[in-house]
PDB file of C-alpha atoms in Angstrom:
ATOM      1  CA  UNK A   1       7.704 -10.071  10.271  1.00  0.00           C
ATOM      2  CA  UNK A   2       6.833 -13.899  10.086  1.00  0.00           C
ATOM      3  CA  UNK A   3       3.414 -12.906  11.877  1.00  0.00           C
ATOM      4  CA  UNK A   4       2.776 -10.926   9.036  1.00  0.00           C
ATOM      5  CA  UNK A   5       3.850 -13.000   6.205  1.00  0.00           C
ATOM      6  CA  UNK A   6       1.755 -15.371   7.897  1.00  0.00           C
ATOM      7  CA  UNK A   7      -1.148 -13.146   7.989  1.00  0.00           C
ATOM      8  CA  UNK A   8      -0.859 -12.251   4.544  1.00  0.00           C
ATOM      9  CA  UNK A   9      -0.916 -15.737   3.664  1.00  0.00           C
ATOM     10  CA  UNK A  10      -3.946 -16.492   5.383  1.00  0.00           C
ATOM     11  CA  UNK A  11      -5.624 -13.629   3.853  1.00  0.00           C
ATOM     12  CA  UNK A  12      -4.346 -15.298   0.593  1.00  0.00           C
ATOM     13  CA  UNK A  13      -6.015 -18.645   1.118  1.00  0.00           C
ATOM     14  CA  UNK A  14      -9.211 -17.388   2.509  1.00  0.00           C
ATOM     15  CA  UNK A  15      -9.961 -14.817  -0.869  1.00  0.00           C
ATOM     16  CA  UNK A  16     -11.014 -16.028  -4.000  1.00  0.00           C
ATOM     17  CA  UNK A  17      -8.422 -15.246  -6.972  1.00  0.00           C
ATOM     18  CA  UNK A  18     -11.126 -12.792  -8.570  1.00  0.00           C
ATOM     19  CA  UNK A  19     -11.128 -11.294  -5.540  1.00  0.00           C
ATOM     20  CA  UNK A  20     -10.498  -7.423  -5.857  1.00  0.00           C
ATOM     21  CA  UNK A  21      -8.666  -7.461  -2.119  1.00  0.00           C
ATOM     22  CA  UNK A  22      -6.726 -10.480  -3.508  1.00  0.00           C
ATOM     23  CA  UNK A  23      -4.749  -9.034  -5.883  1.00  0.00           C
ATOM     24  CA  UNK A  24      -3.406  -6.393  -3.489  1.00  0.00           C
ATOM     25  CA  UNK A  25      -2.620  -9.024  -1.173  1.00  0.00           C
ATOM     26  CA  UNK A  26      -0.776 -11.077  -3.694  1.00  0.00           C
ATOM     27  CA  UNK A  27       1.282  -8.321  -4.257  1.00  0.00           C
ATOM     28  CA  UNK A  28       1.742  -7.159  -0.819  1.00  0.00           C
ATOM     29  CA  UNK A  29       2.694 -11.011   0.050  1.00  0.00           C
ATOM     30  CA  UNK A  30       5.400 -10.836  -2.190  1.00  0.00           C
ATOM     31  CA  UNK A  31       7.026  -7.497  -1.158  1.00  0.00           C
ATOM     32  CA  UNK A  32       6.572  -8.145   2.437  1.00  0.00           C
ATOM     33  CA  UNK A  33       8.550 -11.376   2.057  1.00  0.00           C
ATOM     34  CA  UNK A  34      11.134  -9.698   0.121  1.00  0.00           C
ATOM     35  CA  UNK A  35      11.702  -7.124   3.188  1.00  0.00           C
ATOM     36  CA  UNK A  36      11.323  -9.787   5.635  1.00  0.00           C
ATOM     37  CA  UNK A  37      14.529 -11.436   4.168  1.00  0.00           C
ATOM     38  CA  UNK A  38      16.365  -8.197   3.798  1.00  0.00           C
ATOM     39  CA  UNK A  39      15.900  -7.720   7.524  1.00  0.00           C
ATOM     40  CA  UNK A  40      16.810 -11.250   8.668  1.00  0.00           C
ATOM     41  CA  UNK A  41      20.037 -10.709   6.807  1.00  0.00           C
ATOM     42  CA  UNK A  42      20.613  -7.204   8.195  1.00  0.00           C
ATOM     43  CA  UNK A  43      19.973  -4.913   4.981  1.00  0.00           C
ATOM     44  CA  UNK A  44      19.124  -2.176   6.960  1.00  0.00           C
ATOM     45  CA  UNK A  45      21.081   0.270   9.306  1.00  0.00           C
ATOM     46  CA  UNK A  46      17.967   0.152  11.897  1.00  0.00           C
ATOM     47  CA  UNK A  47      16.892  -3.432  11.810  1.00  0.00           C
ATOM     48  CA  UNK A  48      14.425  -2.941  14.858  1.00  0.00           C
ATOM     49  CA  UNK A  49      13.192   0.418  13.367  1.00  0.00           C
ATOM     50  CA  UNK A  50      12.085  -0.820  10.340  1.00  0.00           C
ATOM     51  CA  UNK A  51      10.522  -4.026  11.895  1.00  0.00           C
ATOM     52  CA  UNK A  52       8.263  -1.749  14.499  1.00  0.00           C
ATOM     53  CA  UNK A  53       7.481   0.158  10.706  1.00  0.00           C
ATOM     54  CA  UNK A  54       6.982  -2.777   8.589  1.00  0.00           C
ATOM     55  CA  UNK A  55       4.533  -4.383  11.270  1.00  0.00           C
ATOM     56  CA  UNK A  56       2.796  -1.158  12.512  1.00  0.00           C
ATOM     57  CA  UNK A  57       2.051  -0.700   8.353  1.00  0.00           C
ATOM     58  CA  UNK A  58       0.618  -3.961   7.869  1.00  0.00           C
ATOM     59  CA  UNK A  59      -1.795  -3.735  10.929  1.00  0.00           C
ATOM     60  CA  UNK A  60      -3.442  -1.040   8.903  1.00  0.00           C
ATOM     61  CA  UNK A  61      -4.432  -2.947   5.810  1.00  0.00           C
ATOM     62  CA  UNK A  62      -5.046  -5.616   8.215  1.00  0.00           C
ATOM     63  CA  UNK A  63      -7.467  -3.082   9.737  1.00  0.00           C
ATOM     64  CA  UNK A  64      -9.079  -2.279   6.208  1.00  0.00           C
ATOM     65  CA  UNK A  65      -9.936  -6.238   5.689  1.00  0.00           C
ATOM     66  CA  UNK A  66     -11.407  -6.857   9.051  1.00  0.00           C
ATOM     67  CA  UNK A  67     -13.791  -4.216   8.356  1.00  0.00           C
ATOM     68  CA  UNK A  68     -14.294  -5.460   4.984  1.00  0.00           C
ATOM     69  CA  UNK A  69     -15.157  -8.595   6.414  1.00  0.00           C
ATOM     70  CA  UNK A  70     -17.505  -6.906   9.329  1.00  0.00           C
ATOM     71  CA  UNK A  71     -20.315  -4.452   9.075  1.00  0.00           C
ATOM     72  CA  UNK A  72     -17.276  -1.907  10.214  1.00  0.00           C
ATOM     73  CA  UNK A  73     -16.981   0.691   7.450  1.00  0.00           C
ATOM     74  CA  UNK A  74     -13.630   0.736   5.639  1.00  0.00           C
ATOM     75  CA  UNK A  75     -11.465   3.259   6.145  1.00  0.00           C
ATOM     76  CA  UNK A  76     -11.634   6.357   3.781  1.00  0.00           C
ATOM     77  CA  UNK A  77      -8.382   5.543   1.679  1.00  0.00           C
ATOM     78  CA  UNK A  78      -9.514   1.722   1.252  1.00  0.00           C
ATOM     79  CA  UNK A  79     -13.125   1.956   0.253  1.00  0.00           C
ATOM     80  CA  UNK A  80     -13.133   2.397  -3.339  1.00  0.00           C
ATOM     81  CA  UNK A  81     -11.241  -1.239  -3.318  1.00  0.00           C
ATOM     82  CA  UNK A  82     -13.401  -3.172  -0.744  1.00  0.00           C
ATOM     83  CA  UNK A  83     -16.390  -1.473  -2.298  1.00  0.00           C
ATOM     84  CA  UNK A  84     -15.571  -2.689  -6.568  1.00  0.00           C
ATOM     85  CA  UNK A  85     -13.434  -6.080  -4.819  1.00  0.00           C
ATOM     86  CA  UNK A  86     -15.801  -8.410  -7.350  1.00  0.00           C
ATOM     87  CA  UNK A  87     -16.173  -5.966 -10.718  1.00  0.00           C
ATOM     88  CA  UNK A  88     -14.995  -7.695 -13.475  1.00  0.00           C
ATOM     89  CA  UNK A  89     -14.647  -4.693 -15.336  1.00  0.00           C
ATOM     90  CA  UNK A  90     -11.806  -3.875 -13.436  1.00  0.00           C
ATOM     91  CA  UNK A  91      -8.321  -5.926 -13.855  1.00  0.00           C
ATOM     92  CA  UNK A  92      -6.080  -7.365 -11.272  1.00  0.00           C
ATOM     93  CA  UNK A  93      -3.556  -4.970 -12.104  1.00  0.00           C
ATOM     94  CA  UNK A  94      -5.791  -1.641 -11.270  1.00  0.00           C
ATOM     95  CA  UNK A  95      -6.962  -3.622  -7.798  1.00  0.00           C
ATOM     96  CA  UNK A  96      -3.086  -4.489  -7.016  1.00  0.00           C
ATOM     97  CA  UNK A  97      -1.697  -0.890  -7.392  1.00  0.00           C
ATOM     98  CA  UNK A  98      -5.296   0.709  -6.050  1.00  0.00           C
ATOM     99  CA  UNK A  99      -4.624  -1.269  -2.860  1.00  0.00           C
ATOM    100  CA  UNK A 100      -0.884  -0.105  -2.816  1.00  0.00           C
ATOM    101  CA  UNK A 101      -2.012   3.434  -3.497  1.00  0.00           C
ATOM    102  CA  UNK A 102      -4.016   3.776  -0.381  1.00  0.00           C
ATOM    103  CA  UNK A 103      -1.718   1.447   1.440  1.00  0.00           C
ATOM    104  CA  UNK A 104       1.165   3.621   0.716  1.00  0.00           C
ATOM    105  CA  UNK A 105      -0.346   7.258   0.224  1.00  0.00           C
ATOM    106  CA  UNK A 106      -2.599   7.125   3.634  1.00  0.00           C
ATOM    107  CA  UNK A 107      -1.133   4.130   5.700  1.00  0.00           C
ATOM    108  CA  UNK A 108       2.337   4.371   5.331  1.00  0.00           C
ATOM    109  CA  UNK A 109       2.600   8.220   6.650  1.00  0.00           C
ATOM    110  CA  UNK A 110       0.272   7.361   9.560  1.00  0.00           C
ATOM    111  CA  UNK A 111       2.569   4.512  10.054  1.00  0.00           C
ATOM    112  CA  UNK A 112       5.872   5.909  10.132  1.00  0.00           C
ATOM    113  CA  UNK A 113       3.979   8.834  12.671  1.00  0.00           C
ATOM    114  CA  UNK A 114       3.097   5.967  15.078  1.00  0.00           C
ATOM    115  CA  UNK A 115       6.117   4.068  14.637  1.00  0.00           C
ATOM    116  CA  UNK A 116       8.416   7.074  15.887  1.00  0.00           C
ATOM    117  CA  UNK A 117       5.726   8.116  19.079  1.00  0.00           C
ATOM    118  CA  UNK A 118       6.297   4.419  19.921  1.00  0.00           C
ATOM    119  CA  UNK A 119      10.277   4.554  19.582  1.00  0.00           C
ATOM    120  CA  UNK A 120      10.177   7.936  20.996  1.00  0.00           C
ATOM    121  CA  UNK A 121      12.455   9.040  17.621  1.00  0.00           C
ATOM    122  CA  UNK A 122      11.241  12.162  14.961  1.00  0.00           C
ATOM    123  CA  UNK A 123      11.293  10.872  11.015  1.00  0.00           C
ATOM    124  CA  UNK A 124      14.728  12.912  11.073  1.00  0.00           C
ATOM    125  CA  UNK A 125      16.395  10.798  13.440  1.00  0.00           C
ATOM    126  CA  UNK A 126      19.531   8.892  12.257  1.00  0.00           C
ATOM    127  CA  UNK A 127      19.082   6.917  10.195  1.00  0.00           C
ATOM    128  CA  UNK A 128      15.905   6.005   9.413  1.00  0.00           C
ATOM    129  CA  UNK A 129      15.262   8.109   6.306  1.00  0.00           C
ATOM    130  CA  UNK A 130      18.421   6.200   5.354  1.00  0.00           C
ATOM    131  CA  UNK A 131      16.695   2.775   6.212  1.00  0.00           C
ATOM    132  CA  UNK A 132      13.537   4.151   4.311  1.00  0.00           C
ATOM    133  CA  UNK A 133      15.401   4.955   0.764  1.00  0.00           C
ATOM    134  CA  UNK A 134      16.698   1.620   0.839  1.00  0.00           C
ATOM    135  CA  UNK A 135      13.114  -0.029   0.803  1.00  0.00           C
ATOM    136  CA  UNK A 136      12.631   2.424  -2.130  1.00  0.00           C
ATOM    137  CA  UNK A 137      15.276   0.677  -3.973  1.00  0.00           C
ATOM    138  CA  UNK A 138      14.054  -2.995  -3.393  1.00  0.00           C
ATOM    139  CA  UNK A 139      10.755  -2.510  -4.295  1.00  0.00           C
ATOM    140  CA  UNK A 140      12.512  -0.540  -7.565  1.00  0.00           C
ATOM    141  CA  UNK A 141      13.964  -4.068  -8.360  1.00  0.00           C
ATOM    142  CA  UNK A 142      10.411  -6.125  -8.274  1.00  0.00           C
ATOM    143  CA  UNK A 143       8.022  -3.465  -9.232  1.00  0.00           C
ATOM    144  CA  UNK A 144       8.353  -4.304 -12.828  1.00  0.00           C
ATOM    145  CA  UNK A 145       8.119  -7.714 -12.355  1.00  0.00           C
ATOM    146  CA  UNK A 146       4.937  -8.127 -10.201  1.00  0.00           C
ATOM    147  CA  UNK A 147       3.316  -5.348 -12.416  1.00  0.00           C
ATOM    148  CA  UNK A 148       3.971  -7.927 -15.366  1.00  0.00           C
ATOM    149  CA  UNK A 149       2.474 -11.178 -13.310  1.00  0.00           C
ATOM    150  CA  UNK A 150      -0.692  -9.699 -13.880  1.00  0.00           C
ATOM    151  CA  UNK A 151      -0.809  -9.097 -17.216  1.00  0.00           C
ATOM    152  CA  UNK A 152      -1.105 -13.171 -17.720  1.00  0.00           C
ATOM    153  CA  UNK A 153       1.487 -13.879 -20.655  1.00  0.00           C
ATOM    154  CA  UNK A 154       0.943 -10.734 -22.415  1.00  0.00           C
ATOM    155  CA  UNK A 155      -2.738 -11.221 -23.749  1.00  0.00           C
ATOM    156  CA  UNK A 156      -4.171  -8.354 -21.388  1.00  0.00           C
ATOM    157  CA  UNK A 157      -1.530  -5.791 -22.564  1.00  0.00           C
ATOM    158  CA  UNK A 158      -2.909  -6.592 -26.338  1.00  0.00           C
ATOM    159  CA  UNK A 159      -6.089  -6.059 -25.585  1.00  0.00           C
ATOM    160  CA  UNK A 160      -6.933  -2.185 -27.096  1.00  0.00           C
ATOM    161  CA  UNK A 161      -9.718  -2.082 -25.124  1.00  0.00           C
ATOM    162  CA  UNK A 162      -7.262  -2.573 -21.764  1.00  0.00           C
ATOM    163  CA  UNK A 163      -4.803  -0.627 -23.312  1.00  0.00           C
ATOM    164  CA  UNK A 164      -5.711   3.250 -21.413  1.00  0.00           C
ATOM    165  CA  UNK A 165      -6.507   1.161 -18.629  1.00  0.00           C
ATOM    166  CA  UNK A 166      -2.851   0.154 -18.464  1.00  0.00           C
ATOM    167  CA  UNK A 167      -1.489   3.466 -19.350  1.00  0.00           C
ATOM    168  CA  UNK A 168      -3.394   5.073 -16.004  1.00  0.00           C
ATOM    169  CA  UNK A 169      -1.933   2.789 -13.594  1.00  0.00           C
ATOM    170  CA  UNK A 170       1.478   2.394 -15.786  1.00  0.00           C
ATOM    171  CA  UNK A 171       2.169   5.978 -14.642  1.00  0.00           C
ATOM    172  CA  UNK A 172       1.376   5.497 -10.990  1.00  0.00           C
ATOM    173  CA  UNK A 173       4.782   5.472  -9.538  1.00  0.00           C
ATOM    174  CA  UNK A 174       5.562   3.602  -6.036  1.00  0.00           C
ATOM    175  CA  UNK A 175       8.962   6.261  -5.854  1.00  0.00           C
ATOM    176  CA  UNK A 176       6.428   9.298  -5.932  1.00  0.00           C
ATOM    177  CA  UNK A 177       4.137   7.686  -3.797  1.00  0.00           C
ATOM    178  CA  UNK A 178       6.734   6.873  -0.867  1.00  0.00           C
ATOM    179  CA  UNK A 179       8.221  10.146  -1.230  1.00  0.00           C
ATOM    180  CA  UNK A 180       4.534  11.557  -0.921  1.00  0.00           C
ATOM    181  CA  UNK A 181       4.144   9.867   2.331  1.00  0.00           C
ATOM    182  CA  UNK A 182       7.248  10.632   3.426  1.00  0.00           C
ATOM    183  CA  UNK A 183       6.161  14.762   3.272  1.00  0.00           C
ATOM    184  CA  UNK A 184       2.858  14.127   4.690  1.00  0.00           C
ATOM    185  CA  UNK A 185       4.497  11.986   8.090  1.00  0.00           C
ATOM    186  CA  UNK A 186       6.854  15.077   8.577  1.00  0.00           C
ATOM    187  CA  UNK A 187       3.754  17.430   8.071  1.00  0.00           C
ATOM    188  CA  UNK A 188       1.804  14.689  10.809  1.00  0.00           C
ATOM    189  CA  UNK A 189       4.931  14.726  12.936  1.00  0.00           C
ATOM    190  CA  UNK A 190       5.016  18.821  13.063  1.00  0.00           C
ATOM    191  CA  UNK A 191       1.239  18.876  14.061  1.00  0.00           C
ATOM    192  CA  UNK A 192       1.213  16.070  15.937  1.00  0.00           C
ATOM    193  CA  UNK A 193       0.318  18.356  19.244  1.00  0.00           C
ATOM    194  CA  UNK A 194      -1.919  19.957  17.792  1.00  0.00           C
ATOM    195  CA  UNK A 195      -5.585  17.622  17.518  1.00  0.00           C
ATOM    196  CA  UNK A 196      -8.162  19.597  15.625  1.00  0.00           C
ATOM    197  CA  UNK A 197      -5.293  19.983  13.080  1.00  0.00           C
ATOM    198  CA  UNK A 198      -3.858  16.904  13.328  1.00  0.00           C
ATOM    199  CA  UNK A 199      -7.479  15.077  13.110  1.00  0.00           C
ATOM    200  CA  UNK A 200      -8.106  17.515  10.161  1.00  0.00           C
ATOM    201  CA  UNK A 201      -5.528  16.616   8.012  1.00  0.00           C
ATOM    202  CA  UNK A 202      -5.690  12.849   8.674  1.00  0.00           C
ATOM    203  CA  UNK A 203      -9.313  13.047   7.273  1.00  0.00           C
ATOM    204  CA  UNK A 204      -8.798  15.654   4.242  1.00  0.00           C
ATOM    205  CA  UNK A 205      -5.408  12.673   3.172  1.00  0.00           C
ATOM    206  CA  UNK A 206      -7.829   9.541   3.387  1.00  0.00           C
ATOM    207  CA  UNK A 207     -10.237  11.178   0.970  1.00  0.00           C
ATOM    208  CA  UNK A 208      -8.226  12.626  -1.248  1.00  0.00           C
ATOM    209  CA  UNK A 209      -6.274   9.174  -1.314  1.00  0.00           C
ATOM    210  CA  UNK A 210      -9.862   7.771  -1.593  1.00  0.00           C
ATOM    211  CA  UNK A 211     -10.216   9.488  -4.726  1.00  0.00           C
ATOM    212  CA  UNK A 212      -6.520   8.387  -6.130  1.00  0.00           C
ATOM    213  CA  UNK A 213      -7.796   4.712  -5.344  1.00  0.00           C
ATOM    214  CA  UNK A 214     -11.430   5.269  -7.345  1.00  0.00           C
ATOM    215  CA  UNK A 215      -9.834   6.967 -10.313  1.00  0.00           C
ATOM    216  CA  UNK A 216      -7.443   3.698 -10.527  1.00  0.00           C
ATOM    217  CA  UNK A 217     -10.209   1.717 -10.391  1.00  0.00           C
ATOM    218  CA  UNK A 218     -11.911   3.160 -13.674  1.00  0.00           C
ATOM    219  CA  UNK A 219     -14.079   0.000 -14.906  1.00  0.00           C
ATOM    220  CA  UNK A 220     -12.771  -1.787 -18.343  1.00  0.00           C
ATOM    221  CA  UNK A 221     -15.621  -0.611 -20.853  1.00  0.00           C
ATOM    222  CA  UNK A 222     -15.534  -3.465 -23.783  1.00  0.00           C
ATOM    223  CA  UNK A 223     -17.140  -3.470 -27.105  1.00  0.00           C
TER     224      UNK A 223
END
């Protein structure tokens, strides 16, 4: 997990603070360091279960900004971000829970998926669901908080013309998000043998995540 702080970090220093990307990443940096020390202190049931999960998660937004930074295209679920990352219309706050709306909606059940075929475990395996509620409940206790670091003192949440802005991504919810992805790996994991399906399904989540992440991303239109 210190690779990917690390990485995360670096990502940090190389963007711009206007950066779109950047504001995920800000916010990713500070969750990821949060589960990092719940790990090191033995939080979880699973401690090498979740690490394989954490890491194998990351590597897919890791994916997403190489191609961003490449003539690559960006995967389905990410493009809306890469492609408005310098809009001013658009706050930090919509690019921070964008990015964790097609990190956690697409990445996360394609994650757990690979994570398991690696470990040679199912989701339902003892007790990793377990392990996986308990990330629920840390990111419960700085969700709030990070949501707030981007409204800079206040002055963005009194701004009317911000104001349904805020409202759309106030009632995105990171609970009904994991849970999503949580339904989706078991629905990966029971068609896992089967390709066409499989590849099917994989492409129909990324757009419709795609579409989550551009609705979130609904320019600011000022006076």
């Amino acid at each position: 997990m210190d690779d990917v702080v690390e990485r995360l970090q670096s990502i940090d220093a190389a963007l711009s603070s206007s950066d779109g990307v950047a504001s995920f990443n800000r916010m990713y940096l500070t969750v990821t360091e949060l589960i990092r020390d719940r790990l090191a202190a033995n939080f979880f049931a699973d401690t090498a279960t979740m690490q394989a999960l954490d890491v194998t998660f990351a590597n897919f937004y890791f994916t997403a900004v190489e191609a961003g930074a490449s003539d690559t295209p960006v995967p389905a679920a990410w493009a809306p971000l890469f492609a408005n990352r310098g809009d001013n219309n658009i706050t930090s706050l919509q690019f921070a829970i964008a990015g964790a709306n097609a990190h956690i909606n697409h990445d996360l059940p394609m994650a757990i998926v690979s994570t398991c075929l690696h470990l040679a475990i199912a989701p339902e395996t003892p007790p990793f669901h377990d392990d996986y509620l308990k990330v629920n409940q840390l990111l419960g206790q700085v969700d709030q908080q990070v949501r707030e670091s981007f409204l800079h003192g206040g002055s963005l949440a009194a701004d009317r013309d911000v104001s349904p802005v805020l409202n759309l991504v106030g009632n995105w919810s990171i609970d009904s998000a994991r849970d999503a992805a949580w339904v989706n790996a078991e629905v990966l994991w029971g068609i896992r043998a089967h390709d066409v399906l499989r590849a099917a399904f994989s492409d129909a989540l990324a757009g419709s995540v795609g579409l989550v992440t551009a609705t979130l991303l609904a320019p600011v239109l000022r006076d």
